[in-house]
CSV table of C-alpha atoms in Angstrom, one decimal:
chain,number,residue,atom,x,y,z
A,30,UNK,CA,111.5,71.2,189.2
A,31,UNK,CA,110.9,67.2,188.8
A,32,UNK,CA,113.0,65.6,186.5
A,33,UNK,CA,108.8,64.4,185.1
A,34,UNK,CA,108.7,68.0,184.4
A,35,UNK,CA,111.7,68.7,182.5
A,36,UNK,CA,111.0,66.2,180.6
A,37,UNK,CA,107.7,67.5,179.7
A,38,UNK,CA,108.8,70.4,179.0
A,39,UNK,CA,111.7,69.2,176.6
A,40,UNK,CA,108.9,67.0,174.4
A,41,UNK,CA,107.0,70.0,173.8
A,42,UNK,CA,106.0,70.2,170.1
A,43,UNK,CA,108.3,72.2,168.0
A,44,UNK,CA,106.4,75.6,166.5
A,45,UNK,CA,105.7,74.9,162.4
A,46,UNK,CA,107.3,77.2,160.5
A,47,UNK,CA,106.0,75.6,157.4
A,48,UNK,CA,103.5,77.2,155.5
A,49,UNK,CA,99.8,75.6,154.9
A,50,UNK,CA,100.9,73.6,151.8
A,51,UNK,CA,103.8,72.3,153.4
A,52,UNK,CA,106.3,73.5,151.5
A,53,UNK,CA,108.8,76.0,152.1
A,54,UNK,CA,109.5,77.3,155.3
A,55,UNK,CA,107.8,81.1,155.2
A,56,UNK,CA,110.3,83.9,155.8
A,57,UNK,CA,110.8,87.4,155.8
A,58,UNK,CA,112.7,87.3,152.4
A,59,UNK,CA,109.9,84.8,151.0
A,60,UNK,CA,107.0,87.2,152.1
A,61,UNK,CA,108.6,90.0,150.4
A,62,UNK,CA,109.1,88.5,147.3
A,63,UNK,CA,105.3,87.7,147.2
A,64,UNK,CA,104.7,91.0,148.0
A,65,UNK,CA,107.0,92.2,145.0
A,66,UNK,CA,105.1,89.9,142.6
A,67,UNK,CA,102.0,91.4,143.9
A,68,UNK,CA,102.5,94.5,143.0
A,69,UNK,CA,104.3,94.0,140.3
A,70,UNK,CA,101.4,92.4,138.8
A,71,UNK,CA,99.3,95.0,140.0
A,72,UNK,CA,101.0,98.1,138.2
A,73,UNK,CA,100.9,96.0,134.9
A,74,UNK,CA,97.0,95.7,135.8
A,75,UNK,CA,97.2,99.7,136.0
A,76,UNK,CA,99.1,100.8,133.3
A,77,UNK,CA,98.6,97.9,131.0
A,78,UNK,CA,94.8,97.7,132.1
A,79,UNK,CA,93.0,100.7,130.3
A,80,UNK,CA,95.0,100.3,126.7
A,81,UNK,CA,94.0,96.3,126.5
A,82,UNK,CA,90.8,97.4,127.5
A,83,UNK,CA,90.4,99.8,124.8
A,84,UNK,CA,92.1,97.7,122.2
A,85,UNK,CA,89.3,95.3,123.1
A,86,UNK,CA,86.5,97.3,122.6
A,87,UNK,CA,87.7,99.2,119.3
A,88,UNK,CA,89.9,96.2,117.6
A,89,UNK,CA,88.8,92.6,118.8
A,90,UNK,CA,85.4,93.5,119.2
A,91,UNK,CA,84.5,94.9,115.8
A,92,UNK,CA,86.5,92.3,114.1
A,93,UNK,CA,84.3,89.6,115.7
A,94,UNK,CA,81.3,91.3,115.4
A,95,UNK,CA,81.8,91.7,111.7
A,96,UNK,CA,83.0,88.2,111.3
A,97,UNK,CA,79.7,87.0,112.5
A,98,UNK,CA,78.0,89.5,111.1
A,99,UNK,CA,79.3,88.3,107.4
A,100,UNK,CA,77.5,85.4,108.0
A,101,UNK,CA,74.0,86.3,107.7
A,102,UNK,CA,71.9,87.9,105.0
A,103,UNK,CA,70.9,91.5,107.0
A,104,UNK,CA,70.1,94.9,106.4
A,105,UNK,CA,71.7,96.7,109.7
A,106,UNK,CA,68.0,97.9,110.6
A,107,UNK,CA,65.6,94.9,111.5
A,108,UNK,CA,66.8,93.0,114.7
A,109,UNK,CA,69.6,90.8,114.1
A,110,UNK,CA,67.7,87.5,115.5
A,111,UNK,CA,65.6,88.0,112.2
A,112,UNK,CA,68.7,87.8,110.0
A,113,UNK,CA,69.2,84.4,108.1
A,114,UNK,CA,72.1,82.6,107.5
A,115,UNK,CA,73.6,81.8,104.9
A,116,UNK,CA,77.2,80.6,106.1
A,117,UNK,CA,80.2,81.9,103.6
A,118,UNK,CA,77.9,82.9,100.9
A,119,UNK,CA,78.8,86.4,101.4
A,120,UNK,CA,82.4,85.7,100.9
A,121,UNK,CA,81.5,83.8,97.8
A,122,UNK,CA,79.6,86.4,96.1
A,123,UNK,CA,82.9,88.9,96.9
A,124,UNK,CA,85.6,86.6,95.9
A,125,UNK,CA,84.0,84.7,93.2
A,126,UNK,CA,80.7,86.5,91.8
A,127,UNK,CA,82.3,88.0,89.0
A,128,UNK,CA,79.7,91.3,89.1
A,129,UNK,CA,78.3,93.3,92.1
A,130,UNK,CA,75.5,90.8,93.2
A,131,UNK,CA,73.9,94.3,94.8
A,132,UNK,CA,73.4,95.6,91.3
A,133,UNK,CA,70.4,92.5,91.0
A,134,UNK,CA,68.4,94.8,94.1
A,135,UNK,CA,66.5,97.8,93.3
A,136,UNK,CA,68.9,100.5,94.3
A,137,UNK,CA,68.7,103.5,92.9
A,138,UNK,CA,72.5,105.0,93.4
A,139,UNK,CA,74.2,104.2,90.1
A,140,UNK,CA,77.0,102.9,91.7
A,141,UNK,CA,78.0,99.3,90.4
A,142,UNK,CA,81.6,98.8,90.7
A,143,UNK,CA,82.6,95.2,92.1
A,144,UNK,CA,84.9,94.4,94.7
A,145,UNK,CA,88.0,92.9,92.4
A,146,UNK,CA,88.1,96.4,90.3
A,147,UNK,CA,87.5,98.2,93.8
A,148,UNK,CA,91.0,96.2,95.3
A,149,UNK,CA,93.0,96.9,92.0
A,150,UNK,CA,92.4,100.3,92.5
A,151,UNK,CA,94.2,99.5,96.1
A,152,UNK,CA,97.1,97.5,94.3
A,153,UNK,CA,97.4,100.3,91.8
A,154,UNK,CA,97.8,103.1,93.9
A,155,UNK,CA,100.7,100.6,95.9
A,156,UNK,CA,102.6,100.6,93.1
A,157,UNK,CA,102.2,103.8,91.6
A,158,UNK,CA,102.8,104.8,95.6
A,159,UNK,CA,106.6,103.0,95.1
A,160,UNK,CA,107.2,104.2,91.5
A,161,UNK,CA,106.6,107.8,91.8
A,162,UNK,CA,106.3,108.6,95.7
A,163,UNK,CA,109.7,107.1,96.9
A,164,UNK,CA,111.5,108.8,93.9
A,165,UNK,CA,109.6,111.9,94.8
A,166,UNK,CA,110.6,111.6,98.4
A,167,UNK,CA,114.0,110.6,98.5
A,168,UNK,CA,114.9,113.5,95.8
A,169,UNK,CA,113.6,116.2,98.1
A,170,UNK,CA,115.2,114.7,101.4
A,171,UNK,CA,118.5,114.1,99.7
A,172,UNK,CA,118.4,117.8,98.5
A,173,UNK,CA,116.8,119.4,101.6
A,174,UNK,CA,119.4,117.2,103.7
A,175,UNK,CA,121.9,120.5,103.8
A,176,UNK,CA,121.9,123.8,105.5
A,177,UNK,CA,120.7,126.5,103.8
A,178,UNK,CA,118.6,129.5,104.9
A,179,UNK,CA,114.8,128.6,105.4
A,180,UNK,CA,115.7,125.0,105.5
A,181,UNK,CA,113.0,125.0,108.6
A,182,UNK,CA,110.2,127.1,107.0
A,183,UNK,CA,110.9,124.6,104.1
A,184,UNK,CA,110.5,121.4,106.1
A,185,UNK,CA,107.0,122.9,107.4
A,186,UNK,CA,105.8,123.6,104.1
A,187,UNK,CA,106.1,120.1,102.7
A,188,UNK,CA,105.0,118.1,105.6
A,189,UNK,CA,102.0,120.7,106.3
A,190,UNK,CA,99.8,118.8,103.9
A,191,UNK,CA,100.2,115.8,105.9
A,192,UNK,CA,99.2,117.3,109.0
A,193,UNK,CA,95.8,118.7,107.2
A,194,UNK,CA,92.7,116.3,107.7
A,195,UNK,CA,91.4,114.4,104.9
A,196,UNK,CA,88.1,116.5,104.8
A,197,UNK,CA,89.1,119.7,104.6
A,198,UNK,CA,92.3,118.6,101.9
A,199,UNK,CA,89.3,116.6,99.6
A,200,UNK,CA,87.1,119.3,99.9
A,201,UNK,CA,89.8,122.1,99.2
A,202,UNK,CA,90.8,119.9,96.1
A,203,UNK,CA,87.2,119.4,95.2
A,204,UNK,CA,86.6,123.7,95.1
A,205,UNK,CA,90.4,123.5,92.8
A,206,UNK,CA,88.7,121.1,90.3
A,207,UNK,CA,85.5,122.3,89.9
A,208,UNK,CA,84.2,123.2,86.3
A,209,UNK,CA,84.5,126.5,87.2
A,210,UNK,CA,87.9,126.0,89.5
A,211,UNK,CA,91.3,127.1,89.5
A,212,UNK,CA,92.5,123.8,87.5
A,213,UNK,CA,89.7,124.2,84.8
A,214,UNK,CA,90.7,128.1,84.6
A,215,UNK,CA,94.4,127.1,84.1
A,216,UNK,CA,93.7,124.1,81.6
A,217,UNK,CA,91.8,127.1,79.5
A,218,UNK,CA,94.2,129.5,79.7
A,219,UNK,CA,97.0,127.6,78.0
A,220,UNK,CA,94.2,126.4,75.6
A,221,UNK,CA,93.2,123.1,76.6
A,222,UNK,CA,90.1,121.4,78.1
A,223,UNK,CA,89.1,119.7,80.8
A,224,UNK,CA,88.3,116.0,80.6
A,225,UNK,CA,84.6,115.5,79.5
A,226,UNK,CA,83.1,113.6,82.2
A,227,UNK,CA,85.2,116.1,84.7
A,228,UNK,CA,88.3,116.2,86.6
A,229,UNK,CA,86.8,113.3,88.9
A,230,UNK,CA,84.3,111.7,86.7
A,231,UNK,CA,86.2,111.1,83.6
A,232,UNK,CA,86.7,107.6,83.2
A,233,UNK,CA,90.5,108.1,82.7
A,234,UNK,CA,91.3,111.2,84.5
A,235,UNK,CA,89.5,110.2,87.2
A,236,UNK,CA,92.0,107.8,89.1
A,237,UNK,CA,95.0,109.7,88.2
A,238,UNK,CA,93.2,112.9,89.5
A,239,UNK,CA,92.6,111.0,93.0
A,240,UNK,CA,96.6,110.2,92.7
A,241,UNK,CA,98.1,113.3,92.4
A,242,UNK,CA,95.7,114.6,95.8
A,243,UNK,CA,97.2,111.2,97.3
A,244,UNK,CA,100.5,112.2,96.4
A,245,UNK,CA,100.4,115.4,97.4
A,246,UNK,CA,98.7,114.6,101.0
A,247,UNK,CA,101.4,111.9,102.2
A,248,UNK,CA,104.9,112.5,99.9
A,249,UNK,CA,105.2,114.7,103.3
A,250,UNK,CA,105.6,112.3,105.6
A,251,UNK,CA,107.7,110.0,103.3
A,252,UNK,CA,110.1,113.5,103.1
A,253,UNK,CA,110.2,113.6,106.9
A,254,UNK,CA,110.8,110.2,107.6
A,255,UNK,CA,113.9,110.6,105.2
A,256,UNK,CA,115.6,113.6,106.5
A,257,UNK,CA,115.1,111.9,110.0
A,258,UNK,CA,117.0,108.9,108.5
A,259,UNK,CA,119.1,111.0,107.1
A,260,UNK,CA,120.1,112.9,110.4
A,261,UNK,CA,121.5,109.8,111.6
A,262,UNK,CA,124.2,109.1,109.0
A,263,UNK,CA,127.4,110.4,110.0
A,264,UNK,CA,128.9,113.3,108.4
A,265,UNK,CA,132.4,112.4,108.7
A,266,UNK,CA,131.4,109.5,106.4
A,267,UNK,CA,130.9,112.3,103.8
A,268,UNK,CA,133.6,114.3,104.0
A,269,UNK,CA,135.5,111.3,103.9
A,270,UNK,CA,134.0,110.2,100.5
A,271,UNK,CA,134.6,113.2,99.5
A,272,UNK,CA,138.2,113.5,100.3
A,273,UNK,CA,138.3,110.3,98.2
A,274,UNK,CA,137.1,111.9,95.2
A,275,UNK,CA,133.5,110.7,95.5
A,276,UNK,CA,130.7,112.6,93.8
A,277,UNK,CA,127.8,114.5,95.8
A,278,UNK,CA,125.6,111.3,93.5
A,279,UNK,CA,128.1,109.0,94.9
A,280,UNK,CA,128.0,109.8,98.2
A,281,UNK,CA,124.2,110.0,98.0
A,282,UNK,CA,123.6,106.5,95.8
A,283,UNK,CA,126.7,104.5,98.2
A,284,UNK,CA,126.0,106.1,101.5
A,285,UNK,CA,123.1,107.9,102.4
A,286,UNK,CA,120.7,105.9,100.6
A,287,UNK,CA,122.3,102.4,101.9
A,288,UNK,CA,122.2,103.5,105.5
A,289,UNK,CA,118.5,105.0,105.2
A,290,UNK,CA,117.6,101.8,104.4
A,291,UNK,CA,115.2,100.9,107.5
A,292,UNK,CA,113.8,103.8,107.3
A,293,UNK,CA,112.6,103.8,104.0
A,294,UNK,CA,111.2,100.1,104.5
A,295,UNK,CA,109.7,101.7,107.4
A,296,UNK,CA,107.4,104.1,105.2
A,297,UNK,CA,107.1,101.1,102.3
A,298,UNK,CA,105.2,99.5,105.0
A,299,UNK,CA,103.2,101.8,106.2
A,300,UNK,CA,102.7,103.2,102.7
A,301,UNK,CA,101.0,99.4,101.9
A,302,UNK,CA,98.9,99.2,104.4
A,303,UNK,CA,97.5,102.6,103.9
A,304,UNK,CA,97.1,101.8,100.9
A,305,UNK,CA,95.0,99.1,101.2
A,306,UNK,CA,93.1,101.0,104.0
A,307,UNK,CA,92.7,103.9,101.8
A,308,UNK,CA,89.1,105.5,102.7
A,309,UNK,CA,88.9,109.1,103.7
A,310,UNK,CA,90.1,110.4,100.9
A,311,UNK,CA,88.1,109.0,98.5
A,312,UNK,CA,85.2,109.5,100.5
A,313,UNK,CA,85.3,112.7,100.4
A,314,UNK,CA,86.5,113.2,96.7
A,315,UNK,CA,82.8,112.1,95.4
A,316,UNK,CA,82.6,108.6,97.4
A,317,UNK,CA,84.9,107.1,95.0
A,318,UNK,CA,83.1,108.5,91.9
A,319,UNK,CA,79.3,107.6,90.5
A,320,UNK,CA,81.0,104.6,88.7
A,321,UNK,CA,83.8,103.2,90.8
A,322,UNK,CA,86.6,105.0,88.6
A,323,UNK,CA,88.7,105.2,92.0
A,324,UNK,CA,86.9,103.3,94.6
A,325,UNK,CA,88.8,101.3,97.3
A,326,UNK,CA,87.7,98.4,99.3
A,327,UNK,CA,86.9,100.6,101.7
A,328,UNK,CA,84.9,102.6,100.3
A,329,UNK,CA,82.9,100.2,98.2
A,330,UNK,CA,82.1,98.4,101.7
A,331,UNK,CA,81.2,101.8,103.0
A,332,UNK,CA,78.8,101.9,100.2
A,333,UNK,CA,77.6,98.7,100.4
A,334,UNK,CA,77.0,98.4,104.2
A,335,UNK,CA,75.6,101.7,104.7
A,336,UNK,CA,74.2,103.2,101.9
A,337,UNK,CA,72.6,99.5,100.2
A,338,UNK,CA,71.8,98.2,103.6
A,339,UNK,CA,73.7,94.9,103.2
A,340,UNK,CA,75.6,94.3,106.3
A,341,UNK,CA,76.2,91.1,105.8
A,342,UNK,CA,78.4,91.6,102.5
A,343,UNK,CA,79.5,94.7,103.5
A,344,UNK,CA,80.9,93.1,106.9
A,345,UNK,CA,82.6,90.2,104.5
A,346,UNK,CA,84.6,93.0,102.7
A,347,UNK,CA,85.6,94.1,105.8
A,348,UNK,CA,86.6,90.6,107.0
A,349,UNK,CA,88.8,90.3,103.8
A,350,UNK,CA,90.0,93.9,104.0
A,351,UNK,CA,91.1,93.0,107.7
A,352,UNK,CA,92.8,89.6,106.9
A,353,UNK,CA,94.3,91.3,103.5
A,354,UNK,CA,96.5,93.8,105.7
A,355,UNK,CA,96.9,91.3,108.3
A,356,UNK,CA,98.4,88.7,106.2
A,357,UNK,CA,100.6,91.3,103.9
A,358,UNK,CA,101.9,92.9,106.9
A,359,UNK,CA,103.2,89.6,108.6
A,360,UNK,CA,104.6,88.6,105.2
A,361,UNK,CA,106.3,92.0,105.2
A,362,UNK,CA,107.8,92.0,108.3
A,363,UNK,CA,108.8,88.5,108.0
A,364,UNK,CA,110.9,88.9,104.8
A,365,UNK,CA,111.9,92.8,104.1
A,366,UNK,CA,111.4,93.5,107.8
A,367,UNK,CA,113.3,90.5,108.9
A,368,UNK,CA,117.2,91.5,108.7
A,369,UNK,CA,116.3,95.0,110.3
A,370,UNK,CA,114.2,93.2,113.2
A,371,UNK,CA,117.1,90.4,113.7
A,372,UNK,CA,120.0,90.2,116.4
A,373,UNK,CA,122.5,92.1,115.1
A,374,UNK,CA,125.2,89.4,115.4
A,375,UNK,CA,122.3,87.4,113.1
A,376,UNK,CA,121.6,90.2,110.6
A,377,UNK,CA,125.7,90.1,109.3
């Protein structure tokens, strides 16, 4: 070999280990983190895929629809492309109309009530919800929170109304208050009457009839929730309180009730926006009565949408049914909810 030729040789080009950008060299530990990413990416495509998917098609896509759909004067039955616009009118007509603007149309249903007596109805039956359910509830956790025989059987009882759909309780409740029912029967036999208009039509009895069904339907799962709290709480907490002197009320009012805490914020919350929600129930119990006595917003843009052909308001109340919850519930969390969502160095 010429000394030419080993020269040659030496100046040969070194092999490019860089990649195509020209940045880092590519190696075997780059390569497999790529490869990590990859599929790390593509099981949250898998898993994660299907769920936003679906909460696309039966949450975003509604909501938008109805937004635009609160923007035009439409029946739901002609095409849409024949609808006319008329911008936040139907908002206007909810919020600030005073009276049912659908009672001015030739309907024939007798319904009339207007949207801010349908939403009291929905703040009434929140408070009434915190003022006689939470009482209700914490009573029967606090005294069902001890062993006793049937203390199972017991627990299936009260939440078995819960786990009953909303048709078949309304209509049971419906065959227990008929003129002829069980309630009317009982009213009689200790000589009284039942309301004049009927248990569900009576102007007065009406709502407080729709409560009591309400109450008796979800107190369940308020009772559940509280014994699960309830579970949680030490017991040598209470036997030392009690070696202390402490009451069974003073154990219950200073210990379990304190440490339950989260949990009954817990059910406040989803008690509210049930609440507000509120539309099975109602349905079923006479559509929330010939005259409103105990419609919700739900039910009044049930009846509006559907059964007056006004999509357009209909999908307005919806709008403000949707941005109701969503604004109460972000309020919630961000004040009661706060300290139990918090760091717990930050919540001391």
């Amino acid at each position: 070999m010429t000394a030419l030729e080993a020269s040659g040789r030496s100046a040969a080009p070194a092999v490019d280990t860089t990649s195509a950008a020209g940045s880092r060299p590519v190696t075997p530990a780059t390569e497999h983190t790529r490869r990590a990413t990859a599929r790390k990416w593509a099981e949250i495509a898998l898993f994660v895929g299907p769920a936003m998917a679906l909460f696309l098609t039966f949450v975003v896509y509604p909501v938008v629809s109805a937004a635009r759909f609160s923007l035009y004067k439409w029946n739901g039955v002609s095409q849409f492309s024949d609808a006319e616009f008329i911008g936040l009118e139907n908002y206007a007509r909810a919020l600030f109309g005073g009276t049912d603007p659908a009672t001015q149309q030739a309907f024939t249903t007798a319904y009339s009530q207007p949207f801010w007596e349908a939403l009291s109805h929905n703040f009434a039956i929140i408070f009434l919800s915190m003022a006689v359910q939470l009482p209700i509830a914490l009573a029967v956790a606090l005294t069902l929170n001890r062993r006793f025989r049937g203390r199972a059987f017991t627990r299936v009882v009260i939440f078995a109304p819960y786990v009953l759909s909303e048709v078949i309780a309304g209509t049971m409740w419906l065959i227990i208050f008929d003129p002829n029912g069980i309630a009317t029967e009982l009213m009689r036999a200790i000589g009284l009457d039942m309301p004049a208009g009927g248990w569900f039509e009576d102007p007065t009895w009406g709502f407080w009839t729709v409560f009591f069904i309400i109450t008796w339907k979800y107190v369940g799962l308020a009772i559940i929730l509280f014994l699960a709290g309830l579970s949680g709480v030490s017991e040598d907490l209470q036997e030392a309180a009690a070696i202390d002197g402490a009451s069974w009320w003073q154990i219950q009012w200073r210990i379990n009730i304190p440490l339950i805490g989260p949990t009954i914020r817990i059910w406040a919350f989803l008690s509210i926006i049930g609440s507000i929600q509120l539309f099975d129930m109602v349905w079923v119990l006479n559509r929330g009565g010939t005259a409103g006595q105990y419609s919700t917003i739900a039910s009044y843009m049930m009846e509006i949408g559907f059964f007056r052909a006004d999509w357009g308001y209909g999908s307005a109340i919806a709008v403000i049914m949707f941005l109701l919850s969503f604004v109460i519930a972000l309020a919630y969390m961000a004040t009661i909810l706060r300290r139990d969502n918090a760091h717990p160095r930050k919540a001391r």
